[in-house]
Amino acid sequence: MTFVLNTFGRLQLVDGQGSLVAFPEKGLLLLVYLLTTGQGSADRTTLARFLWGDADRDVALSTLRKLISRIKARQTELGINILSSQGNTVSLDRESLSSDLLLSETDEAVASFSLLKHLVKLLNQPFLGPVHCHSREFQHWLAEREKGHIDLLASTLKTVSRRAQSRTESELLRQAAIILFRTEPKDPDTLQLLIEIFKAEEEVESLRNHFEQRQISISRGIAVRTASDGGDTKPVLPALAPSREKHATAVSLEPQDLSIAIPRLVLLPPRNQSIHPQAGFLAASLVEDITIGFCAFNSLQVIAPYSAVQIGHHMETQKAFFERHHVNYILDTRISNAGDDVTLFAQLIFFDQNQIVWAERFSLDHRDLVKDRRAVSRRIALSISSEIERHEALREDLNPAAYHRYLVGRRHLARLTLPNLRRARKEMKAALGISPDFAPALSSMARTYSKEWLLTARGDIDLLKTAETLAKQATETRLDFADGYREFGVAKLLQGAFDESAEAMEVAESLAPHYADVIADYADTLVHCSLPAIALRKIERAIELNPLSPDTYFWTAAGANYALGEFEASLDYIGQMADASLADRLAAASWAMLGHQDRARIFVRRFREVNPDFDVDKWLSAVPSKEQWHKDLYREGLKKAGF
């Protein structure tokens, strides 16, 4: 049987009937890589570096050996032999594996509309989808592959652009041109090709205006209105300005074609060049807070703070990260001394042209923090798009001392331990003592109580009731504050009020559609609501927005896959956690459901060492799950594992 490796959209292996075949993600990446090598083979050192980068060589090679052993065991189960190894060489049998990979260049002799149609279908999806591999070698390889795809599209499009003989072929040319325009909007050759395809200079301008109008419309909150036409509904764009109106119908774009109009921004953590450690502490809080504030913009996508911090510490891989995740703007910050003052220097860089758009220096004296936060946020927003409305947070009349205490408290929430929760609560109480209606402090205070309930596992309902009350106060103080609804949803979920929790999370996501942490908590809620398929789509979206994700994201994804019966996928996500021991129960259950009791018992023993009194039924009675089948599935796995 010939198997097919799909690389566009989700990376997956399917059999001859088109059914999905469970296979380790890192194994699939090996298959993709070997397909792109000349001989279909590579030495182990090269493969280990590709998958794990500059990690300890011996550890990487040992991990590779385990991966290859796992792949061989899986191949035996499937009755295939795609991947084999001999000595130091790992090889691929290309006869038993086909793929949608774009491996070769084209020329005028082979370029055709059928090829162009195939390219459009593939390139309208992300290459490799949400895979989790962050080595420098992988990023370079990926960038080369994606450049090769665009070059292939451009050469094919250029060759067939004058051959169109039907409306269908003309429309195909336009679809291909839009994909090319997304990737290379400033490239002279691309623009010239667009001029030819759209027949006139003014229609190229119309294409640009269409994208710009979509961006402006979203920022004003009137992007799409519903109009009734014979019982059907359809999206209607707002009227264009008179100077553009005559070109309004020159290009027909689908909604997904317009998403490129939304720019992506990453705010890097500040580099501390000051002799005052406290300055770095406060500046990092300030930049993270500005980032979260930007998550509320519909007309701006922001890389989540966790990923920004991770990539901020790895200068050598930043460029590949920015290219892969289509970052347009970078806010680079550093702390320094200016005389007796400690300042934050910020510059906004337009990555596409490596151009500094704006730069300014701000005092880090706590009395100036609120004013400077507003100034930084406002200037960045105006630099990216003059039409973005100021976010309500930029107009808040905050007390500087309250904001200072809030920032200090936020840093304690970064690592969830009981001492840290109580330190954070103390700072939030102080902030609220100064400014009782400060919504961010109210929601953060709520978080300390719900997290304490989880960490202590004593079932103290008063903690959850307090969290619920504080979160509700936050939403009443600011009706548009996503974090308030998020914390209300968490508190309700832990009390078993599934529908109320899901409703609150839906409101939170609608208020902050690009806030990865909100989307991740929504996904976790949906898992507990026994809706794992929807939860998985949500958490994959959160991972897309926060590519260097925290462990909780992978844990949620693993739980969703377990509930779907995708036990290998669950283990793959657990394997991506920095501290996989947090999910030992889930790993044990997954291995047991796969029939590997020996592997399951390893995790049972490890968990028992820390939690000797763990009781399955008592624990399941406390864990909120809406449907009984969900609890039964978890109980089955845990019992099979030996709990």
Coordinates of N, CA and C in Angstrom, one line a residue, residues 202-405:
E202 N -4.5 51.2 -12.8 CA -5.5 51.6 -11.8 C -6.1 50.4 -11.1
E203 N -6.1 49.2 -11.7 CA -6.7 48.1 -11.1 C -5.7 47.5 -10.0
V204 N -4.4 47.7 -10.2 CA -3.5 47.3 -9.2 C -3.7 48.2 -8.0
E205 N -3.9 49.5 -8.2 CA -4.2 50.4 -7.2 C -5.5 50.0 -6.5
S206 N -6.4 49.6 -7.2 CA -7.7 49.1 -6.6 C -7.5 47.9 -5.7
L207 N -6.6 47.0 -6.1 CA -6.3 45.9 -5.2 C -5.7 46.4 -3.9
R208 N -4.8 47.3 -4.0 CA -4.2 47.8 -2.8 C -5.2 48.5 -1.9
N209 N -6.1 49.3 -2.6 CA -7.1 50.0 -1.8 C -8.1 49.1 -1.1
H210 N -8.4 47.9 -1.8 CA -9.3 47.0 -1.3 C -8.8 46.4 0.1
F211 N -7.5 46.1 0.0 CA -6.8 45.6 1.3 C -6.9 46.7 2.3
E212 N -6.5 47.9 2.0 CA -6.5 49.0 2.9 C -7.8 49.3 3.5
Q213 N -8.9 49.3 2.6 CA -10.2 49.6 3.1 C -10.7 48.5 4.1
R214 N -10.3 47.3 3.8 CA -10.7 46.2 4.8 C -10.1 46.5 6.2
Q215 N -8.8 46.9 6.2 CA -8.1 47.1 7.4 C -8.8 48.3 8.2
I216 N -9.1 49.4 7.4 CA -9.7 50.5 8.1 C -11.1 50.2 8.6
S217 N -11.8 49.4 7.8 CA -13.2 49.0 8.2 C -13.2 48.2 9.5
I218 N -12.3 47.2 9.6 CA -12.2 46.4 10.8 C -11.9 47.3 12.0
S219 N -11.0 48.2 11.8 CA -10.6 49.1 13.0 C -11.8 49.9 13.5
R220 N -12.7 50.2 12.6 CA -13.8 51.0 13.0 C -15.0 50.2 13.5
G221 N -14.8 48.9 13.4 CA -15.9 48.0 13.9 C -17.0 47.8 13.0
I222 N -16.8 48.2 11.7 CA -18.0 48.1 10.7 C -17.6 47.3 9.5
A223 N -16.6 46.4 9.7 CA -16.1 45.7 8.5 C -17.1 45.0 7.7
V224 N -18.0 44.3 8.4 CA -19.0 43.5 7.7 C -20.4 43.7 8.2
R225 N -21.3 44.1 7.4 CA -22.7 44.2 7.8 C -23.5 43.1 7.1
T226 N -24.6 42.7 7.7 CA -25.4 41.7 7.1 C -26.5 42.3 6.3
A227 N -26.6 42.0 5.1 CA -27.7 42.5 4.2 C -28.6 41.4 3.8
S228 N -29.9 41.6 3.7 CA -30.8 40.6 3.3 C -31.2 40.8 1.9
D229 N -31.1 39.6 1.2 CA -31.4 39.7 -0.3 C -32.1 38.4 -0.7
G230 N -33.4 38.4 -0.7 CA -34.2 37.3 -1.0 C -34.1 36.1 0.0
G231 N -33.9 36.5 1.2 CA -33.8 35.5 2.3 C -32.4 35.0 2.6
D232 N -31.4 35.4 1.7 CA -30.0 35.0 1.9 C -29.3 36.1 2.6
T233 N -28.2 35.8 3.2 CA -27.4 36.9 3.8 C -26.0 36.9 3.2
K234 N -25.4 38.0 3.1 CA -24.1 38.1 2.5 C -23.4 39.3 3.1
P235 N -22.0 39.2 3.1 CA -21.2 40.3 3.7 C -21.2 41.5 2.7
V236 N -21.3 42.7 3.3 CA -21.3 43.9 2.5 C -20.2 44.8 3.1
L237 N -19.3 45.2 2.2 CA -18.2 46.1 2.7 C -18.8 47.5 2.7
P238 N -18.3 48.4 3.7 CA -18.7 49.8 3.7 C -18.3 50.5 2.4
A239 N -19.0 51.6 2.2 CA -18.8 52.4 1.0 C -17.4 52.9 1.0
L240 N -16.8 52.9 -0.2 CA -15.4 53.5 -0.3 C -15.4 55.0 -0.5
A241 N -14.3 55.6 -0.2 CA -14.2 57.0 -0.5 C -14.4 57.3 -1.9
P242 N -14.9 58.5 -2.3 CA -15.3 58.8 -3.7 C -14.1 58.6 -4.6
S243 N -12.9 58.9 -4.2 CA -11.7 58.8 -5.1 C -11.4 57.3 -5.5
R244 N -12.0 56.4 -4.7 CA -11.7 55.0 -4.9 C -12.9 54.2 -5.4
E245 N -14.1 54.9 -5.4 CA -15.3 54.2 -5.6 C -15.4 53.5 -7.0
K246 N -14.8 54.2 -8.0 CA -15.0 53.7 -9.3 C -14.2 52.4 -9.5
H247 N -13.2 52.1 -8.6 CA -12.5 50.9 -8.8 C -13.0 49.8 -7.8
A248 N -14.1 50.0 -7.1 CA -14.4 49.1 -6.0 C -14.7 47.7 -6.5
T249 N -15.1 47.5 -7.7 CA -15.4 46.1 -8.1 C -14.4 45.6 -9.1
A250 N -13.2 46.2 -9.1 CA -12.2 45.8 -10.1 C -11.7 44.4 -9.7
V251 N -11.6 44.1 -8.4 CA -11.0 42.9 -8.0 C -12.0 42.2 -7.0
S252 N -12.3 40.9 -7.2 CA -13.2 40.2 -6.4 C -12.4 39.4 -5.4
L253 N -12.5 39.6 -4.1 CA -11.7 39.0 -3.1 C -12.6 38.2 -2.1
E254 N -12.2 37.0 -1.7 CA -12.9 36.3 -0.6 C -12.4 36.8 0.7
P255 N -13.2 36.6 1.8 CA -12.8 37.1 3.1 C -11.4 36.6 3.5
Q256 N -11.1 35.3 3.2 CA -9.8 34.9 3.6 C -8.7 35.5 2.9
D257 N -9.0 36.1 1.7 CA -7.9 36.8 1.0 C -7.6 38.1 1.6
L258 N -8.5 38.6 2.4 CA -8.4 40.0 3.0 C -7.6 40.0 4.3
S259 N -7.4 38.8 4.9 CA -6.7 38.7 6.2 C -5.3 39.3 6.2
I260 N -4.7 39.3 5.0 CA -3.3 39.8 4.9 C -3.3 41.3 5.2
A261 N -4.4 41.9 5.1 CA -4.5 43.4 5.4 C -4.2 43.7 6.9
I262 N -4.3 42.7 7.7 CA -4.0 42.9 9.2 C -2.6 42.7 9.5
P263 N -1.8 43.7 9.9 CA -0.4 43.6 10.1 C -0.1 42.8 11.4
R264 N 1.0 42.2 11.5 CA 1.4 41.5 12.7 C 2.6 42.3 13.4
L265 N 2.4 42.3 14.7 CA 3.4 43.1 15.6 C 3.9 42.2 16.6
V266 N 5.2 42.3 16.9 CA 5.8 41.7 18.1 C 6.6 42.7 18.9
L267 N 6.3 42.7 20.2 CA 7.0 43.6 21.1 C 8.0 42.8 21.9
L268 N 9.3 43.0 21.6 CA 10.3 42.2 22.2 C 10.6 42.7 23.6
P269 N 11.0 41.8 24.5 CA 11.3 42.2 25.9 C 12.5 43.1 26.0
P270 N 12.5 44.0 26.9 CA 13.6 45.0 26.9 C 14.9 44.4 27.3
R271 N 16.0 44.8 26.7 CA 17.3 44.4 27.1 C 17.8 45.4 28.2
N272 N 18.3 44.9 29.3 CA 18.7 45.7 30.4 C 20.1 46.1 30.4
Q273 N 20.4 47.4 30.0 CA 21.8 47.9 30.0 C 22.0 48.9 31.2
S274 N 21.1 48.7 32.2 CA 21.1 49.6 33.4 C 21.7 48.9 34.5
I275 N 22.2 49.6 35.5 CA 22.8 49.0 36.7 C 21.7 48.7 37.7
H276 N 20.5 49.1 37.4 CA 19.4 48.9 38.3 C 18.5 47.7 37.9
P277 N 18.6 46.5 38.6 CA 17.8 45.4 38.2 C 16.3 45.6 38.2
Q278 N 15.9 46.4 39.2 CA 14.4 46.7 39.3 C 13.9 47.3 38.1
A279 N 14.7 48.1 37.3 CA 14.2 48.8 36.1 C 13.8 47.7 35.1
G280 N 14.6 46.7 35.0 CA 14.3 45.6 34.0 C 13.0 44.9 34.4
F281 N 12.8 44.7 35.7 CA 11.6 44.1 36.2 C 10.4 44.9 35.8
L282 N 10.4 46.2 36.0 CA 9.2 47.0 35.7 C 9.1 47.2 34.2
A283 N 10.2 47.4 33.5 CA 10.1 47.6 32.0 C 9.5 46.4 31.3
A284 N 9.9 45.2 31.8 CA 9.3 43.9 31.2 C 7.8 43.9 31.4
S285 N 7.4 44.3 32.6 CA 5.9 44.3 32.9 C 5.2 45.3 32.0
L286 N 5.9 46.5 31.8 CA 5.3 47.5 31.0 C 5.1 47.0 29.6
V287 N 6.1 46.5 29.0 CA 6.0 46.0 27.6 C 5.0 44.9 27.4
E288 N 5.0 44.0 28.4 CA 4.0 42.9 28.3 C 2.6 43.4 28.4
D289 N 2.4 44.4 29.3 CA 1.0 45.0 29.5 C 0.6 45.7 28.2
I290 N 1.5 46.4 27.5 CA 1.2 47.1 26.3 C 0.8 46.0 25.2
T291 N 1.5 44.9 25.2 CA 1.3 43.8 24.3 C -0.2 43.3 24.4
I292 N -0.5 43.0 25.7 CA -1.9 42.5 26.0 C -2.9 43.5 25.6
G293 N -2.6 44.8 25.8 CA -3.6 45.8 25.4 C -3.8 45.8 23.9
F294 N -2.8 45.5 23.1 CA -2.9 45.5 21.7 C -3.7 44.3 21.2
C295 N -3.8 43.3 22.0 CA -4.6 42.1 21.6 C -6.0 42.4 21.4
A296 N -6.5 43.5 21.9 CA -7.9 43.8 21.7 C -8.2 44.4 20.3
F297 N -7.2 44.8 19.5 CA -7.4 45.4 18.2 C -7.8 44.3 17.2
N298 N -9.0 44.5 16.5 CA -9.3 43.6 15.4 C -8.4 43.8 14.2
S299 N -7.9 45.0 14.1 CA -7.1 45.4 12.9 C -5.6 45.2 13.1
L300 N -5.2 44.5 14.2 CA -3.8 44.3 14.4 C -3.6 42.9 15.1
Q301 N -2.7 42.1 14.6 CA -2.4 40.8 15.2 C -1.1 41.0 16.0
V302 N -1.1 40.5 17.2 CA 0.1 40.7 18.1 C 0.6 39.3 18.5
I303 N 1.9 39.1 18.4 CA 2.5 37.9 18.9 C 2.5 37.9 20.4
A304 N 2.0 36.8 21.0 CA 1.7 36.8 22.4 C 3.0 37.0 23.2
P305 N 2.9 37.6 24.5 CA 4.1 37.9 25.3 C 5.0 36.7 25.5
Y306 N 4.5 35.5 25.7 CA 5.3 34.3 26.0 C 6.3 34.1 24.8
S307 N 5.8 34.1 23.6 CA 6.6 33.8 22.4 C 7.6 35.0 22.2
A308 N 7.1 36.2 22.5 CA 8.0 37.4 22.3 C 9.2 37.3 23.3
V309 N 9.0 36.8 24.5 CA 10.1 36.7 25.5 C 11.0 35.6 25.0
Q310 N 10.4 34.5 24.6 CA 11.3 33.4 24.1 C 12.2 33.8 23.0
I311 N 11.6 34.4 21.9 CA 12.4 34.8 20.8 C 13.3 35.9 21.1
G312 N 13.0 36.7 22.1 CA 13.8 37.8 22.5 C 15.2 37.4 23.1
H313 N 15.2 36.1 23.6 CA 16.4 35.6 24.2 C 17.3 34.8 23.1
H314 N 16.8 34.7 21.9 CA 17.6 34.0 20.9 C 17.8 34.8 19.6
M315 N 18.7 35.7 19.7 CA 19.0 36.7 18.6 C 19.2 36.0 17.3
E316 N 19.9 34.8 17.3 CA 20.3 34.2 16.1 C 19.1 33.6 15.3
T317 N 18.0 33.4 15.9 CA 16.9 32.8 15.2 C 15.7 33.8 15.0
Q318 N 15.9 35.0 15.4 CA 14.9 36.0 15.3 C 14.4 36.2 13.9
K319 N 15.3 36.4 12.9 CA 15.0 36.7 11.6 C 14.1 35.6 11.0
A320 N 14.5 34.4 11.2 CA 13.7 33.3 10.6 C 12.3 33.2 11.3
F321 N 12.3 33.5 12.6 CA 11.0 33.5 13.3 C 10.1 34.6 12.7
F322 N 10.6 35.8 12.5 CA 9.8 36.9 12.0 C 9.3 36.6 10.6
E323 N 10.2 35.9 9.8 CA 9.8 35.6 8.4 C 8.7 34.5 8.4
R324 N 8.9 33.5 9.2 CA 8.0 32.4 9.2 C 6.6 32.8 9.7
H325 N 6.6 33.7 10.7 CA 5.3 34.0 11.3 C 4.8 35.4 10.7
H326 N 5.4 35.8 9.6 CA 4.9 37.0 8.9 C 4.7 38.2 9.8
V327 N 5.8 38.5 10.6 CA 5.8 39.7 11.4 C 6.2 40.9 10.5
N328 N 5.3 41.9 10.6 CA 5.6 43.1 9.8 C 6.3 44.2 10.6
Y329 N 6.0 44.3 11.9 CA 6.5 45.4 12.8 C 7.1 44.8 14.0
I330 N 8.2 45.3 14.5 CA 8.9 44.9 15.7 C 9.2 46.1 16.5
L331 N 8.7 46.0 17.8 CA 9.1 47.0 18.8 C 10.3 46.5 19.6
D332 N 11.4 47.1 19.4 CA 12.7 46.8 20.0 C 12.9 47.7 21.2
T333 N 13.2 47.2 22.4 CA 13.3 48.1 23.6 C 14.6 47.7 24.3
R334 N 15.1 48.7 25.0 CA 16.3 48.5 25.9 C 16.3 49.6 27.0
I335 N 16.8 49.2 28.1 CA 16.8 50.0 29.3 C 18.2 50.6 29.5
S336 N 18.4 51.8 29.8 CA 19.7 52.4 29.9 C 19.6 53.6 30.9
N337 N 20.8 54.1 31.3 CA 20.8 55.2 32.2 C 21.1 56.5 31.4
A338 N 20.3 57.5 31.7 CA 20.5 58.8 31.1 C 20.7 59.8 32.3
G339 N 22.0 60.0 32.6 CA 22.3 60.8 33.8 C 21.9 60.0 35.1
D340 N 21.0 60.6 35.9 CA 20.5 59.9 37.1 C 19.3 59.2 36.8
D341 N 18.7 59.3 35.6 CA 17.4 58.7 35.3 C 17.6 57.4 34.6
V342 N 16.7 56.4 34.9 CA 16.7 55.2 34.2 C 15.6 55.3 33.1
T343 N 15.9 55.0 31.9 CA 15.0 55.2 30.8 C 14.8 53.9 30.0
L344 N 13.7 53.9 29.3 CA 13.3 52.8 28.3 C 13.4 53.4 26.9
F345 N 14.4 52.9 26.1 CA 14.4 53.4 24.7 C 13.7 52.4 23.8
A346 N 12.8 52.9 23.0 CA 11.9 52.1 22.1 C 12.0 52.5 20.7
Q347 N 12.1 51.6 19.8 CA 12.1 51.9 18.4 C 11.2 50.9 17.6
L348 N 10.4 51.4 16.7 CA 9.5 50.6 15.9 C 10.2 50.4 14.6
I349 N 10.4 49.1 14.2 CA 11.1 48.7 13.0 C 10.1 48.1 12.0
F350 N 10.1 48.6 10.8 CA 9.3 48.0 9.7 C 10.1 46.9 9.2
F351 N 9.8 45.6 9.5 CA 10.7 44.5 9.2 C 10.9 44.2 7.7
D352 N 9.8 44.4 7.0 CA 9.8 44.2 5.5 C 11.0 44.9 4.8
Q353 N 11.3 46.1 5.3 CA 12.3 47.0 4.7 C 13.4 47.3 5.7
N354 N 13.4 46.7 6.8 CA 14.4 47.0 7.9 C 14.5 48.5 8.1
Q355 N 13.4 49.1 8.3 CA 13.3 50.6 8.4 C 12.8 51.0 9.7
I356 N 13.5 51.9 10.4 CA 13.1 52.4 11.7 C 12.0 53.5 11.4
V357 N 10.8 53.2 11.9 CA 9.6 54.0 11.6 C 9.5 55.1 12.7
W358 N 9.9 54.8 13.9 CA 9.8 55.8 15.0 C 10.6 55.3 16.2
A359 N 11.2 56.3 16.9 CA 12.0 55.9 18.1 C 11.8 57.0 19.1
E360 N 11.8 56.6 20.4 CA 11.7 57.6 21.5 C 12.2 57.0 22.8
R361 N 12.5 57.9 23.7 CA 13.0 57.4 25.0 C 12.0 57.9 26.1
F362 N 11.7 57.0 27.1 CA 10.8 57.2 28.2 C 11.4 57.0 29.5
S363 N 11.0 57.8 30.5 CA 11.4 57.6 31.9 C 10.8 56.4 32.5
L364 N 11.5 55.7 33.3 CA 11.0 54.5 34.0 C 10.7 54.9 35.5
D365 N 10.7 56.2 35.8 CA 10.2 56.6 37.1 C 8.7 56.2 37.2
H366 N 8.4 55.5 38.4 CA 7.0 54.9 38.4 C 5.9 56.0 38.3
R367 N 6.2 57.2 38.5 CA 5.2 58.3 38.4 C 4.8 58.5 36.9
D368 N 5.8 58.1 36.0 CA 5.6 58.4 34.6 C 5.1 57.1 33.8
L369 N 4.9 56.0 34.5 CA 4.7 54.8 33.8 C 3.3 54.8 33.0
V370 N 2.3 55.3 33.6 CA 1.0 55.3 33.0 C 1.0 56.2 31.7
K371 N 1.6 57.4 31.9 CA 1.7 58.4 30.8 C 2.5 57.7 29.6
D372 N 3.6 57.1 30.0 CA 4.5 56.5 28.9 C 3.9 55.3 28.3
R373 N 3.1 54.5 29.0 CA 2.4 53.4 28.4 C 1.5 53.9 27.3
R374 N 0.7 55.0 27.7 CA -0.2 55.6 26.7 C 0.6 56.1 25.5
A375 N 1.7 56.8 25.7 CA 2.4 57.3 24.6 C 3.0 56.3 23.7
V376 N 3.5 55.2 24.3 CA 4.1 54.1 23.5 C 3.0 53.5 22.7
S377 N 1.9 53.1 23.4 CA 0.8 52.4 22.7 C 0.2 53.3 21.5
R378 N 0.0 54.5 21.8 CA -0.6 55.4 20.8 C 0.3 55.6 19.6
R379 N 1.6 55.8 19.9 CA 2.5 56.0 18.8 C 2.7 54.8 17.9
I380 N 2.8 53.6 18.6 CA 2.9 52.4 17.8 C 1.7 52.2 16.9
A381 N 0.5 52.4 17.5 CA -0.7 52.2 16.8 C -0.8 53.1 15.6
L382 N -0.5 54.4 15.8 CA -0.6 55.4 14.7 C 0.5 55.1 13.7
S383 N 1.6 54.5 14.1 CA 2.7 54.2 13.1 C 2.3 53.1 12.2
I384 N 1.5 52.1 12.7 CA 1.1 51.0 12.0 C -0.1 51.3 11.1
S385 N -1.0 52.0 11.6 CA -2.2 52.4 10.8 C -2.8 53.6 11.4
S386 N -2.9 54.7 10.7 CA -3.4 55.9 11.2 C -4.9 55.8 11.5
E387 N -5.5 54.8 11.0 CA -7.0 54.7 11.2 C -7.4 53.8 12.4
I388 N -6.4 53.2 13.1 CA -6.7 52.4 14.2 C -7.3 53.2 15.4
E389 N -8.4 52.9 15.9 CA -9.0 53.7 17.0 C -8.2 53.5 18.2
R390 N -8.1 54.5 19.1 CA -7.4 54.3 20.3 C -8.1 53.3 21.2
H391 N -7.4 52.4 21.8 CA -8.1 51.5 22.6 C -8.5 52.2 23.9
E392 N -9.6 51.7 24.5 CA -10.1 52.4 25.7 C -9.1 52.5 26.8
A393 N -8.2 51.5 26.9 CA -7.2 51.5 27.9 C -6.3 52.7 27.8
L394 N -6.1 53.2 26.6 CA -5.2 54.3 26.4 C -5.8 55.6 27.0
R395 N -7.1 55.6 27.2 CA -7.8 56.8 27.7 C -8.1 56.7 29.2
E396 N -7.8 55.6 29.8 CA -8.1 55.4 31.2 C -7.4 56.4 32.1
D397 N -8.1 56.9 33.0 CA -7.5 57.9 34.0 C -6.9 57.1 35.2
L398 N -5.8 56.4 35.0 CA -5.2 55.6 36.0 C -4.4 56.3 37.0
N399 N -4.4 55.9 38.2 CA -3.5 56.4 39.2 C -2.1 55.8 39.0
P400 N -1.0 56.6 38.8 CA 0.3 56.0 38.6 C 0.8 55.1 39.7
A401 N 0.5 55.4 40.9 CA 1.0 54.5 42.0 C 0.2 53.2 42.0
A402 N -1.1 53.2 41.7 CA -1.8 52.0 41.6 C -1.3 51.1 40.4
Y403 N -1.0 51.7 39.3 CA -0.5 51.0 38.1 C 0.8 50.4 38.4
H404 N 1.7 51.1 39.2 CA 3.0 50.6 39.6 C 2.9 49.3 40.4
R405 N 2.0 49.3 41.4 CA 1.8 48.1 42.2 C 1.2 47.0 41.4

